[in-house]
DNA sequence: CTGAAAGCGCTTACAG
DNA sequence: CTGAAAGCGCTTACAG
């Protein structure tokens, strides 16, 4: 059996409180005793039982990360891989632990979160939008579960902590860039209609369009952010009469889908078709030329969320987080002047 | 404050042992008492404290998943995303929890694993090769840490549990396929030299080559399994004198790199260059035509490992796991007959 | 079917 | 600087 604090105390001929002190506040211990205890710890290969410790001091140094998608979707979306590894890294720096959860079949997810927290499995949760509906959000608030949303929550409230990328700005910058290049017929592959991401991008697109009057023809298609749906929607757009001369995609996986469709139709990028992506999660590297995209620095989302959660758990101060990160245009070689 | 078992006992006017029974073994409780207690649980919104429970019954229903790579690499490699989400799913079915760890800067990883286990943070670990060196493996064994390797460990031993894909067979099948198509000059983009994956693929390649005598010219290049290294190595191969008529890549991300290089050089697949990948993690969907690849079903690795770990933790029987999953060739349209 | 006793491995005041 | 006492929230035998 593994040795306990009592074993160490016995071997070192001190009380277990002293051993506890050696571990938690060595400066309060007489150097000679300290050494004696440390040697005993060494000999017995003693490791304090985290569980027992938790039971008394109550800081649950664990956070849950909820990724609502199926294995297949997580696999497609590099965003989630980035998120989880970033959060992991931050956790390990502070001796925290990250638990990951994907979609749960058994029960609705918000009940599961409440259970996790109340059972003291986790000290708080990081939820990726749109994993939670507004009803669920309200439920979580009413149950006082500490959580941070990554993305923009569907309802706003002082009590809701979130960190998001400025997708309105992203949509605006992207369309503005295409307009500057003279494009007037623009395809827009957006995400699913129920995501705030999609709503925000759309808002940005409209903002940019309105700045330039009514001569624009912007055609929005809904996708589910997979390669396949990007490919299929792009085919439809590119085969239509008066096909768009440029396409803006919500993310770079969709952009890859567009490229696939363009290749198939013998359209080359950027001479026949300009392409700009609303983010770059890594798929962009596939392009022979550099992809033009909006840099959303979404790695920072995980970083900010995790650090905030750690601070919250350690201090239990319900400080507020509502940050919207600015974005910027990164010029590649997939956009060119429109010519008809 | 959250309510405890004592609060429930008081409200229901029973002892806390009875409450405990209601939760763990309701059949042993008088139906009337049962109902009374359940109502009290409802009213107080009682959730048993997992920590306290653990302290006494000692089953740590948590497993650690170690992904040794940097955030960047995890992002590139869909293999890891698939693995983590699969393991997550399996865990949630058995009320287990998965903790994820990426590379740790602070200390060498095996010491960290020992700590995790001895502190009772995790009941066992799933390690992805080549996250652990042979020395570390030996150390873990000596410390009696329960772990499962995904991939083939560098040293073999009765005590080492692992599950792997038959990469020898994968290499063999791939080269055999190319030979059948008449290819004699074949490029082979392998993984890093220190991975057992690379050694196994190589062994398979050699096996297939030897079956067909010495007329083959197989050129192996080392990559680090990133898109970039695949692209660069492919460029070198394809620009060389007597360029290969076919390329076999260790994985599909490398295959994408080859495609990028081929596009750049104006070589079309499969008429100018046949391409076959040693696995398909999802990148293959990018190809305009179906990618020819070896189906390694690596989703199954996570599934098998997680289920075995759960069984181990629940039963504490040190049953053995050493499984090597067979692979099969999946015909796409990226291979064609060689012609010079 | 139910409860009194003891204990899981630790920490937090409180004395001294 | 150190230890005796009490307790964190639960479960596991053992009586009855």
XYZ file of C-alpha atoms (C1' of nucleotides) in Angstrom:
712
model
C 0.000 0.000 0.000
C 1.008 3.567 -0.564
C 2.322 5.325 2.505
C 0.301 8.002 4.255
C 1.071 11.029 6.287
C 0.892 8.894 9.426
C 3.596 6.563 8.194
C 5.852 9.510 7.576
C 5.069 10.981 10.965
C 5.903 7.729 12.678
C 9.189 7.256 10.847
C 10.236 10.843 11.413
C 9.063 10.701 14.994
C 6.908 13.786 14.754
C 3.180 14.423 14.624
C 1.338 14.314 11.323
C 0.634 18.028 11.606
C 4.317 18.659 11.352
C 4.517 16.550 8.240
C 1.636 18.525 6.830
C 3.516 21.718 7.555
C 6.640 20.430 5.858
C 4.586 19.985 2.742
C 2.518 23.139 2.844
C 4.505 25.721 4.787
C 8.073 24.500 5.242
C 9.257 27.889 6.470
C 7.375 27.377 9.719
C 9.338 24.260 10.540
C 12.599 23.937 12.394
C 15.324 23.145 9.848
C 16.398 20.009 11.683
C 12.847 18.649 11.890
C 12.359 19.651 8.288
C 15.261 17.578 7.147
C 14.226 14.603 9.225
C 10.725 14.685 7.785
C 11.954 15.186 4.257
C 14.156 12.175 4.567
C 11.223 10.105 5.791
C 9.149 11.321 2.856
C 11.929 10.288 0.550
C 12.353 6.871 2.084
C 8.654 6.065 2.078
C 8.114 7.626 -1.328
C 5.246 9.531 0.184
C 2.800 11.431 -2.032
C 0.050 13.405 -0.329
C -3.359 12.111 -1.277
C -4.998 14.825 -3.326
C -8.427 13.541 -2.475
C -7.986 13.811 1.254
C -6.511 17.231 0.863
C -9.413 18.376 -1.242
C -11.914 17.141 1.249
C -10.680 19.590 3.784
C -9.448 22.607 1.929
C -12.141 22.540 -0.705
C -10.330 24.112 -3.579
C -11.142 21.917 -6.532
C -8.198 22.579 -8.787
C -9.913 21.095 -11.759
C -11.821 22.641 -14.595
C -14.069 20.974 -17.104
C -13.925 21.733 -20.788
C -17.055 20.935 -22.674
C -16.870 20.261 -26.374
C -20.352 19.550 -27.498
C -19.604 17.867 -30.746
C -19.391 14.306 -31.835
C -16.020 12.657 -32.267
C -16.308 13.251 -35.978
C -16.880 16.938 -35.696
C -14.165 17.506 -33.167
C -11.845 15.773 -35.521
C -12.735 18.055 -38.362
C -12.547 21.202 -36.414
C -9.027 22.114 -35.468
C -10.438 24.905 -33.358
C -11.279 22.380 -30.685
C -7.914 20.704 -30.761
C -6.250 24.064 -30.332
C -8.567 25.034 -27.543
C -8.054 21.887 -25.560
C -4.312 21.870 -25.852
C -4.059 25.543 -24.928
C -6.235 25.134 -21.861
C -4.288 22.049 -20.910
C -1.059 23.943 -21.035
C -2.342 26.800 -18.895
C -3.739 24.378 -16.358
C -0.521 22.491 -15.972
C 1.347 25.689 -15.240
C -0.822 26.287 -12.184
C -1.035 22.708 -11.069
C -4.576 22.508 -12.295
C -6.088 19.701 -14.217
C -8.365 19.830 -17.223
C -11.146 17.358 -17.673
C -12.662 17.066 -21.078
C -16.239 16.218 -21.912
C -17.820 15.706 -25.267
C -21.474 15.486 -26.042
C -23.338 13.345 -23.613
C -26.159 11.224 -24.760
C -27.627 10.296 -21.421
C -29.024 13.520 -20.140
C -29.152 17.115 -21.159
C -25.833 18.735 -20.691
C -26.692 21.498 -18.258
C -27.940 19.000 -15.696
C -24.697 17.169 -16.139
C -22.690 20.335 -15.484
C -24.624 21.013 -12.327
C -23.897 17.506 -11.175
C -20.196 17.820 -11.971
C -19.901 20.997 -10.002
C -22.052 20.057 -7.041
C -20.311 16.754 -6.686
C -17.082 18.740 -6.566
C -15.656 17.046 -9.593
C -14.792 20.390 -11.096
C -14.324 23.867 -9.711
C -15.768 25.439 -12.820
C -16.539 24.875 -16.457
C -15.446 26.252 -19.768
C -18.186 25.857 -22.329
C -17.763 26.244 -26.019
C -20.606 27.965 -27.743
C -23.031 26.861 -29.043
C -22.950 23.930 -26.718
C -25.550 25.492 -24.493
C -28.925 26.874 -25.300
C -30.220 29.994 -23.654
C -32.502 27.964 -21.438
C -29.542 25.980 -20.256
C -27.574 29.137 -19.594
C -30.360 30.475 -17.429
C -30.517 27.185 -15.609
C -26.775 27.217 -14.943
C -27.004 30.761 -13.639
C -29.873 29.878 -11.344
C -27.840 26.996 -9.969
C -24.855 29.289 -9.477
C -22.479 27.127 -11.466
C -19.253 28.964 -12.298
C -18.735 28.861 -16.027
C -17.103 30.739 -18.857
C -18.419 30.718 -22.379
C -15.994 30.676 -25.258
C -17.855 32.519 -27.953
C -20.707 34.961 -27.596
C -23.561 33.661 -25.473
C -27.048 33.907 -26.903
C -28.238 36.024 -24.017
C -26.292 38.737 -22.356
C -26.164 39.338 -18.680
C -23.821 40.835 -16.136
C -23.464 37.407 -14.646
C -22.377 35.616 -17.774
C -18.651 35.361 -18.276
C -17.447 35.000 -21.792
C -14.593 35.693 -24.121
C -15.062 35.950 -27.828
C -13.445 37.028 -30.997
C -14.864 40.083 -32.689
C -16.624 38.319 -35.494
C -18.599 41.371 -36.502
C -15.314 43.060 -37.201
C -14.074 39.955 -38.998
C -17.023 39.965 -41.370
C -16.650 43.650 -41.940
C -12.915 43.512 -42.662
C -13.280 40.601 -45.021
C -16.010 42.144 -47.143
C -14.354 45.533 -47.077
C -11.204 43.936 -48.442
C -13.097 42.261 -51.273
C -14.905 45.474 -52.107
C -11.608 47.323 -52.246
C -10.517 44.824 -54.844
C -13.554 45.682 -56.889
C -15.677 42.653 -56.188
C -19.407 43.192 -56.379
C -20.779 39.660 -56.534
C -19.606 37.923 -53.429
C -20.421 34.480 -52.083
C -20.570 34.125 -48.323
C -20.329 30.671 -46.779
C -21.532 31.180 -43.267
C -21.835 28.773 -40.342
C -25.064 27.273 -39.014
C -27.851 29.784 -38.543
C -28.200 29.068 -34.833
C -24.630 30.012 -33.973
C -23.865 33.492 -32.712
C -20.695 33.251 -34.788
C -22.852 33.221 -37.898
C -25.027 36.063 -36.693
C -21.988 38.176 -35.939
C -20.232 37.513 -39.206
C -23.448 38.342 -41.002
C -23.758 41.586 -39.121
C -20.239 42.546 -40.122
C -20.893 41.651 -43.731
C -23.991 43.816 -43.786
C -22.183 46.680 -42.120
C -19.486 46.678 -44.757
C -22.011 46.298 -47.562
C -24.089 49.216 -46.347
C -21.083 51.465 -46.307
C -20.844 50.911 -50.026
C -24.429 51.316 -51.121
C -26.757 48.871 -52.737
C -24.767 47.764 -55.760
C -23.466 44.699 -54.016
C -24.757 41.204 -54.582
C -23.887 39.135 -51.568
C -25.138 35.574 -51.480
C -25.087 33.858 -48.154
C -25.193 30.082 -47.810
C -25.482 28.178 -44.584
C -23.012 25.390 -43.888
C -22.284 23.209 -40.904
C -18.633 24.218 -40.942
C -17.450 20.920 -42.382
C -15.297 20.469 -45.445
C -18.064 18.672 -47.233
C -20.689 21.315 -46.739
C -18.209 23.986 -47.783
C -17.449 22.060 -50.924
C -21.084 21.507 -51.815
C -22.246 25.027 -51.131
C -19.296 26.381 -53.086
C -20.178 24.181 -56.052
C -23.702 25.555 -56.037
C -22.474 29.130 -55.868
C -19.854 28.661 -58.550
C -22.165 26.899 -60.947
C -24.877 29.533 -60.675
C -25.532 32.163 -63.328
C -23.454 35.214 -62.724
C -21.213 33.333 -60.372
C -19.531 35.324 -57.606
C -16.046 36.618 -58.275
C -15.084 36.225 -54.650
C -16.034 34.065 -51.694
C -15.804 34.807 -48.014
C -15.904 31.753 -45.761
C -16.637 31.636 -42.067
C -13.573 29.511 -41.512
C -10.614 28.002 -43.272
C -11.955 24.486 -43.473
C -14.765 25.890 -45.580
C -12.129 27.694 -47.600
C -10.523 24.364 -48.343
C -13.921 23.159 -49.522
C -14.136 26.150 -51.827
C -10.707 25.395 -53.200
C -11.745 21.838 -53.905
C -14.831 23.018 -55.762
C -12.851 25.628 -57.673
C -10.254 23.065 -58.720
C -12.990 20.800 -59.937
C -14.529 23.539 -62.046
C -11.195 24.623 -63.420
C -11.316 27.989 -61.696
C -8.040 29.200 -60.372
C -7.511 31.223 -57.259
C -7.112 34.177 -57.239
C -7.332 34.940 -60.944
C -10.829 33.534 -61.415
C -11.976 33.604 -57.845
C -10.828 35.519 -54.801
C -11.024 33.767 -51.485
C -10.850 35.078 -47.958
C -11.427 33.171 -44.749
C -12.877 34.430 -41.477
C -10.242 32.608 -39.454
C -7.192 30.418 -39.832
C -7.023 27.340 -37.707
C -4.314 25.611 -39.699
C -6.070 24.299 -42.782
C -4.970 27.400 -44.607
C -1.480 25.952 -44.942
C -2.801 23.599 -47.536
C -3.090 26.298 -50.127
C -0.286 26.552 -52.640
C -0.222 30.266 -52.068
C -0.745 32.004 -48.736
C -4.374 32.218 -47.735
C -5.814 35.668 -47.129
C -7.667 35.506 -43.845
C -8.810 37.322 -40.772
C -6.534 36.589 -37.876
C -8.783 35.918 -34.924
C -6.011 34.654 -32.673
C -8.444 32.186 -31.278
C -5.678 30.442 -29.355
C -6.019 33.383 -27.012
C -9.588 32.418 -26.169
C -8.491 29.273 -24.377
C -5.678 31.096 -22.702
C -7.865 33.864 -21.343
C -10.679 31.570 -20.288
C -8.397 29.134 -18.489
C -6.495 31.842 -16.656
C -9.683 33.498 -15.560
C -11.086 30.228 -14.319
C -7.946 29.493 -12.337
C -8.090 32.880 -10.697
C -11.730 32.377 -9.896
C -11.220 28.981 -8.320
C -8.270 30.075 -6.250
C -9.844 33.264 -5.019
C -13.501 32.444 -5.330
C -14.132 36.022 -6.281
C -16.843 36.211 -8.859
C -14.925 38.674 -10.998
C -16.383 39.365 -14.377
C -15.084 38.361 -17.763
C -16.507 39.815 -20.922
C -13.826 40.289 -23.472
C -14.120 40.604 -27.200
C -10.795 40.270 -28.939
C -10.035 42.480 -31.909
C -9.136 40.875 -35.194
C -6.980 41.903 -38.112
C -6.656 41.209 -41.774
C -3.720 39.092 -42.897
C -2.888 39.553 -46.535
C -2.127 36.411 -48.486
C -2.285 35.714 -52.174
C -5.786 34.383 -52.577
C -7.425 37.706 -53.362
C -7.026 39.709 -56.535
C -8.793 42.491 -58.383
C -12.143 41.677 -59.894
C -12.381 41.714 -63.658
C -15.225 40.588 -65.817
C -23.264 26.127 1.364
C -24.040 22.920 -0.420
C -25.941 20.401 1.651
C -24.269 17.266 2.946
C -25.368 13.796 3.789
C -25.925 14.922 7.375
C -28.366 17.605 6.311
C -30.344 15.053 4.394
C -30.271 12.622 7.309
C -31.542 15.272 9.684
C -34.368 16.372 7.398
C -35.415 12.809 6.652
C -35.023 11.840 10.309
C -32.769 8.887 9.627
C -29.081 8.197 10.120
C -26.605 9.198 7.475
C -25.836 5.553 6.789
C -29.383 5.143 5.575
C -28.966 8.078 3.258
C -25.793 6.492 1.968
C -27.698 3.304 1.316
C -30.432 5.133 -0.556
C -27.767 6.388 -2.895
C -25.680 3.277 -3.289
C -27.946 0.299 -2.646
C -31.576 1.455 -2.596
C -32.890 -2.089 -2.712
C -31.766 -2.614 0.866
C -33.945 0.193 2.125
C -37.535 0.073 3.269
C -39.675 1.669 0.534
C -41.196 4.169 2.950
C -37.823 5.261 4.272
C -36.544 5.355 0.719
C -39.216 7.750 -0.336
C -38.723 9.978 2.687
C -35.001 10.202 2.055
C -35.423 10.795 -1.645
C -37.741 13.668 -0.929
C -35.196 15.188 1.430
C -32.502 14.796 -1.238
C -34.764 16.548 -3.679
C -35.600 19.387 -1.330
C -32.020 20.037 -0.321
C -30.709 19.499 -3.842
C -28.171 17.140 -2.384
C -25.257 15.885 -4.472
C -22.871 13.425 -2.867
C -19.383 14.823 -2.646
C -17.258 12.766 -4.995
C -14.121 13.635 -3.092
C -15.355 12.295 0.207
C -16.592 9.193 -1.488
C -13.265 8.614 -3.163
C -11.392 8.993 0.052
C -13.072 5.951 1.439
C -13.792 3.646 -1.455
C -10.592 4.390 -3.312
C -11.697 3.744 -6.836
C -10.320 6.667 -8.775
C -12.681 6.789 -11.725
C -10.398 9.031 -13.668
C -7.878 8.335 -16.361
C -5.181 10.571 -17.700
C -4.501 10.933 -21.386
C -1.063 12.167 -22.224
C -0.456 13.906 -25.512
C 3.166 14.796 -25.585
C 3.088 17.372 -28.295
C 3.005 21.102 -28.306
C -0.243 22.900 -28.962
C 0.855 23.403 -32.516
C 1.487 19.792 -33.198
C -1.693 18.598 -31.610
C -3.491 21.007 -33.818
C -1.895 19.613 -36.902
C -2.408 16.056 -36.090
C -6.025 15.023 -36.235
C -5.013 11.708 -34.789
C -4.876 13.311 -31.368
C -8.203 15.039 -31.674
C -9.795 11.758 -32.633
C -8.120 9.949 -29.817
C -9.161 12.389 -27.148
C -12.750 12.609 -28.239
C -13.074 8.843 -28.513
C -11.643 8.269 -25.076
C -13.854 11.001 -23.700
C -16.913 9.324 -25.082
C -16.026 5.929 -23.661
C -15.305 7.443 -20.275
C -18.603 9.239 -20.056
C -20.463 6.027 -20.740
C -19.000 4.494 -17.600
C -19.171 7.576 -15.452
C -15.453 8.006 -15.761
C -13.645 11.216 -16.388
C -10.757 11.892 -18.716
C -8.031 14.296 -17.796
C -5.825 15.530 -20.556
C -2.192 16.466 -20.309
C 0.077 17.882 -22.922
C 3.809 18.191 -22.785
C 5.031 19.460 -19.476
C 7.964 21.723 -19.302
C 8.608 21.574 -15.583
C 9.808 18.083 -15.042
C 10.295 14.956 -17.035
C 7.001 13.383 -17.814
C 7.384 10.007 -16.174
C 7.953 11.604 -12.787
C 4.829 13.592 -13.362
C 2.828 10.450 -14.124
C 4.057 8.804 -10.970
C 2.977 11.832 -9.024
C -0.451 11.901 -10.652
C -1.053 8.298 -9.821
C 0.364 8.272 -6.328
C -1.526 11.386 -5.398
C -4.621 9.540 -6.570
C -5.409 12.081 -9.207
C -5.814 9.350 -11.780
C -6.461 5.642 -11.619
C -4.324 4.997 -14.662
C -2.793 6.569 -17.719
C -3.084 6.275 -21.441
C 0.137 7.316 -23.113
C 0.554 8.036 -26.761
C 3.766 6.803 -28.247
C 6.364 8.161 -28.605
C 5.684 10.280 -25.580
C 7.779 8.041 -23.405
C 11.298 6.867 -23.823
C 12.306 3.351 -22.922
C 13.971 4.572 -19.761
C 10.773 6.228 -18.735
C 8.810 3.071 -19.470
C 11.088 1.087 -17.249
C 10.732 3.670 -14.537
C 6.940 3.575 -14.748
C 6.986 -0.186 -14.535
C 9.250 -0.118 -11.523
C 6.876 2.290 -9.807
C 3.939 0.058 -10.684
C 1.986 2.790 -12.422
C -0.902 1.364 -14.454
C -0.612 2.564 -18.011
C -1.505 1.670 -21.548
C 0.540 2.675 -24.537
C -1.174 3.638 -27.737
C 1.281 2.605 -30.389
C 4.058 0.079 -30.137
C 6.346 0.605 -27.146
C 10.066 0.674 -27.784
C 10.666 -2.224 -25.466
C 8.488 -5.248 -25.142
C 7.579 -6.910 -21.935
C 4.794 -9.000 -20.527
C 3.989 -6.145 -18.210
C 3.555 -3.476 -20.825
C 0.025 -2.964 -22.026
C -0.389 -1.558 -25.472
C -2.630 -1.440 -28.470
C -1.336 -0.625 -31.884
C -2.169 -0.666 -35.516
C -0.307 -3.153 -37.689
C 1.986 -0.697 -39.369
C 4.227 -3.379 -40.758
C 1.251 -4.705 -42.660
C 0.335 -1.151 -43.681
C 3.746 -0.567 -45.237
C 3.637 -3.905 -46.928
C 0.160 -3.437 -48.398
C 0.939 0.035 -49.659
C 4.132 -0.912 -51.462
C 2.626 -4.110 -52.774
C -0.200 -2.072 -54.269
C 2.213 0.292 -55.986
C 4.272 -2.586 -57.310
C 1.158 -4.220 -58.728
C 0.588 -1.012 -60.639
C 4.035 -1.353 -62.135
C 5.848 1.279 -60.098
C 9.551 0.686 -59.608
C 10.793 4.055 -58.400
C 8.887 4.844 -55.246
C 9.265 7.702 -52.811
C 8.564 6.940 -49.188
C 7.853 9.792 -46.780
C 8.257 8.232 -43.398
C 7.809 9.662 -39.891
C 10.623 10.586 -37.512
C 13.320 7.947 -37.180
C 12.798 7.543 -33.457
C 9.161 6.494 -33.729
C 8.247 2.850 -33.748
C 5.624 3.794 -36.320
C 8.408 4.657 -38.717
C 10.357 1.509 -37.953
C 7.294 -0.631 -38.553
C 6.315 1.029 -41.793
C 9.848 0.653 -42.970
C 9.868 -3.003 -42.110
C 6.688 -3.504 -44.120
C 8.105 -1.606 -47.057
C 11.209 -3.758 -47.051
C 9.179 -6.931 -46.758
C 7.140 -6.045 -49.807
C 10.223 -4.947 -51.729
C 12.081 -8.152 -50.992
C 9.226 -10.221 -52.319
C 9.812 -8.583 -55.664
C 13.559 -8.789 -55.987
C 16.101 -6.059 -56.272
C 14.785 -4.043 -59.205
C 13.022 -1.578 -56.951
C 14.293 1.872 -56.147
C 12.671 2.995 -52.922
C 13.770 6.332 -51.535
C 12.903 6.991 -47.938
C 12.807 10.491 -46.474
C 12.310 11.359 -42.866
C 9.649 13.891 -41.941
C 8.194 15.119 -38.690
C 4.682 14.292 -39.843
C 3.727 17.903 -40.460
C 2.299 19.308 -43.646
C 5.333 21.452 -44.161
C 7.872 18.700 -43.897
C 5.781 16.538 -46.213
C 5.690 19.320 -48.726
C 9.407 19.989 -48.590
C 10.495 16.390 -48.739
C 8.117 15.769 -51.603
C 9.571 18.718 -53.505
C 13.043 17.294 -53.115
C 11.933 13.866 -54.290
C 9.966 15.180 -57.231
C 12.692 17.491 -58.423
C 15.350 14.815 -58.333
C 16.693 13.060 -61.421
C 14.626 10.045 -62.253
C 11.839 11.214 -59.992
C 9.674 8.551 -58.402
C 6.455 7.637 -60.179
C 4.708 6.983 -56.903
C 4.892 8.146 -53.310
C 3.877 6.355 -50.164
C 3.350 8.604 -47.146
C 3.227 7.598 -43.510
C 0.043 9.574 -43.049
C -2.491 11.635 -44.901
C -1.259 14.999 -43.735
C 2.009 14.186 -45.482
C -0.046 13.143 -48.494
C -1.566 16.603 -48.552
C 1.966 17.983 -48.529
C 2.811 15.805 -51.510
C -0.258 17.044 -53.334
C 0.783 20.615 -52.698
C 4.240 19.920 -54.096
C 2.847 18.053 -57.087
C 0.452 20.905 -57.863
C 3.303 23.340 -57.717
C 5.373 21.282 -60.128
C 2.461 20.761 -62.473
C 2.338 17.039 -61.855
C -1.125 15.600 -61.724
C -2.264 12.782 -59.534
C -2.547 9.962 -60.461
C -1.489 10.311 -64.102
C 1.986 11.684 -63.341
C 2.290 10.524 -59.794
C 0.568 7.834 -57.782
C -0.038 8.529 -54.148
C -0.960 6.251 -51.288
C -1.185 7.105 -47.611
C -0.475 4.894 -44.621
C -3.552 6.121 -42.795
C -6.510 8.421 -43.168
C -7.265 10.751 -40.316
C -9.508 13.079 -42.267
C -7.151 15.177 -44.342
C -7.689 12.796 -47.194
C -11.077 14.392 -47.857
C -9.294 17.359 -49.282
C -8.330 15.533 -52.422
C -10.496 16.136 -55.445
C -10.553 12.414 -56.035
C -10.734 9.744 -53.362
C -7.426 9.127 -51.688
C -6.035 5.606 -51.809
C -4.964 4.723 -48.315
C -4.485 2.059 -45.720
C -7.382 1.976 -43.327
C -5.878 1.687 -39.889
C -9.131 2.336 -38.026
C -7.160 4.202 -35.465
C -10.346 5.399 -33.783
C -10.425 1.904 -32.385
C -7.170 2.457 -30.525
C -8.746 4.963 -28.151
C -11.793 2.829 -27.739
C -9.855 -0.289 -26.823
C -7.432 1.510 -24.552
C -10.132 3.381 -22.650
C -12.306 0.318 -22.160
C -9.383 -1.692 -20.924
C -8.399 1.027 -18.498
C -11.916 1.250 -17.129
C -12.020 -2.480 -16.571
C -8.657 -2.350 -14.882
C -9.616 0.442 -12.523
C -12.913 -1.112 -11.560
C -11.541 -4.571 -11.029
C -7.945 -3.821 -10.259
C -7.001 -6.986 -12.077
C -3.770 -6.495 -13.934
C -5.090 -8.163 -17.064
C -2.903 -7.873 -20.100
C -3.463 -5.864 -23.225
C -1.335 -6.389 -26.284
C -3.366 -6.010 -29.385
C -2.237 -5.227 -32.891
C -5.101 -4.271 -35.144
C -5.085 -5.507 -38.720
C -5.295 -2.977 -41.513
C -6.700 -3.052 -45.020
C -6.224 -1.299 -48.297
C -8.901 1.155 -49.369
C -8.891 1.823 -53.083
C -9.305 5.421 -54.119
C -8.338 7.164 -57.305
C -4.889 8.432 -56.499
C -2.998 5.457 -57.846
C -2.613 4.484 -61.496
C -0.372 2.313 -63.626
C 3.191 3.429 -64.037
C 4.256 4.433 -67.528
C 7.446 5.999 -68.660
C -34.179 -2.973 7.494
C -31.518 0.581 10.380
C -28.010 2.917 13.364
C -23.640 3.506 16.535
C -18.790 3.197 15.884
C -14.684 3.686 13.425
C -12.014 5.352 9.828
C -10.453 7.019 4.825
C -5.902 10.851 4.704
C -5.552 15.054 5.272
C -5.803 20.306 7.378
C -7.295 23.977 10.408
C -7.522 26.403 14.399
C -5.924 26.411 19.101
C -2.682 25.685 22.937
C 1.609 25.570 24.702
C 8.345 25.716 16.551
C 5.250 21.582 17.624
C 1.271 18.574 18.973
C -3.648 17.212 20.848
C -8.258 17.846 19.269
C -11.722 18.233 15.947
C -13.505 17.784 11.534
C -13.916 17.681 6.051
C -18.208 14.200 3.850
C -18.544 10.031 3.071
C -18.587 4.383 3.540
C -17.648 -0.063 5.614
C -18.206 -3.547 8.649
C -20.755 -4.859 12.709
C -24.758 -5.153 15.832
C -29.333 -5.383 16.601
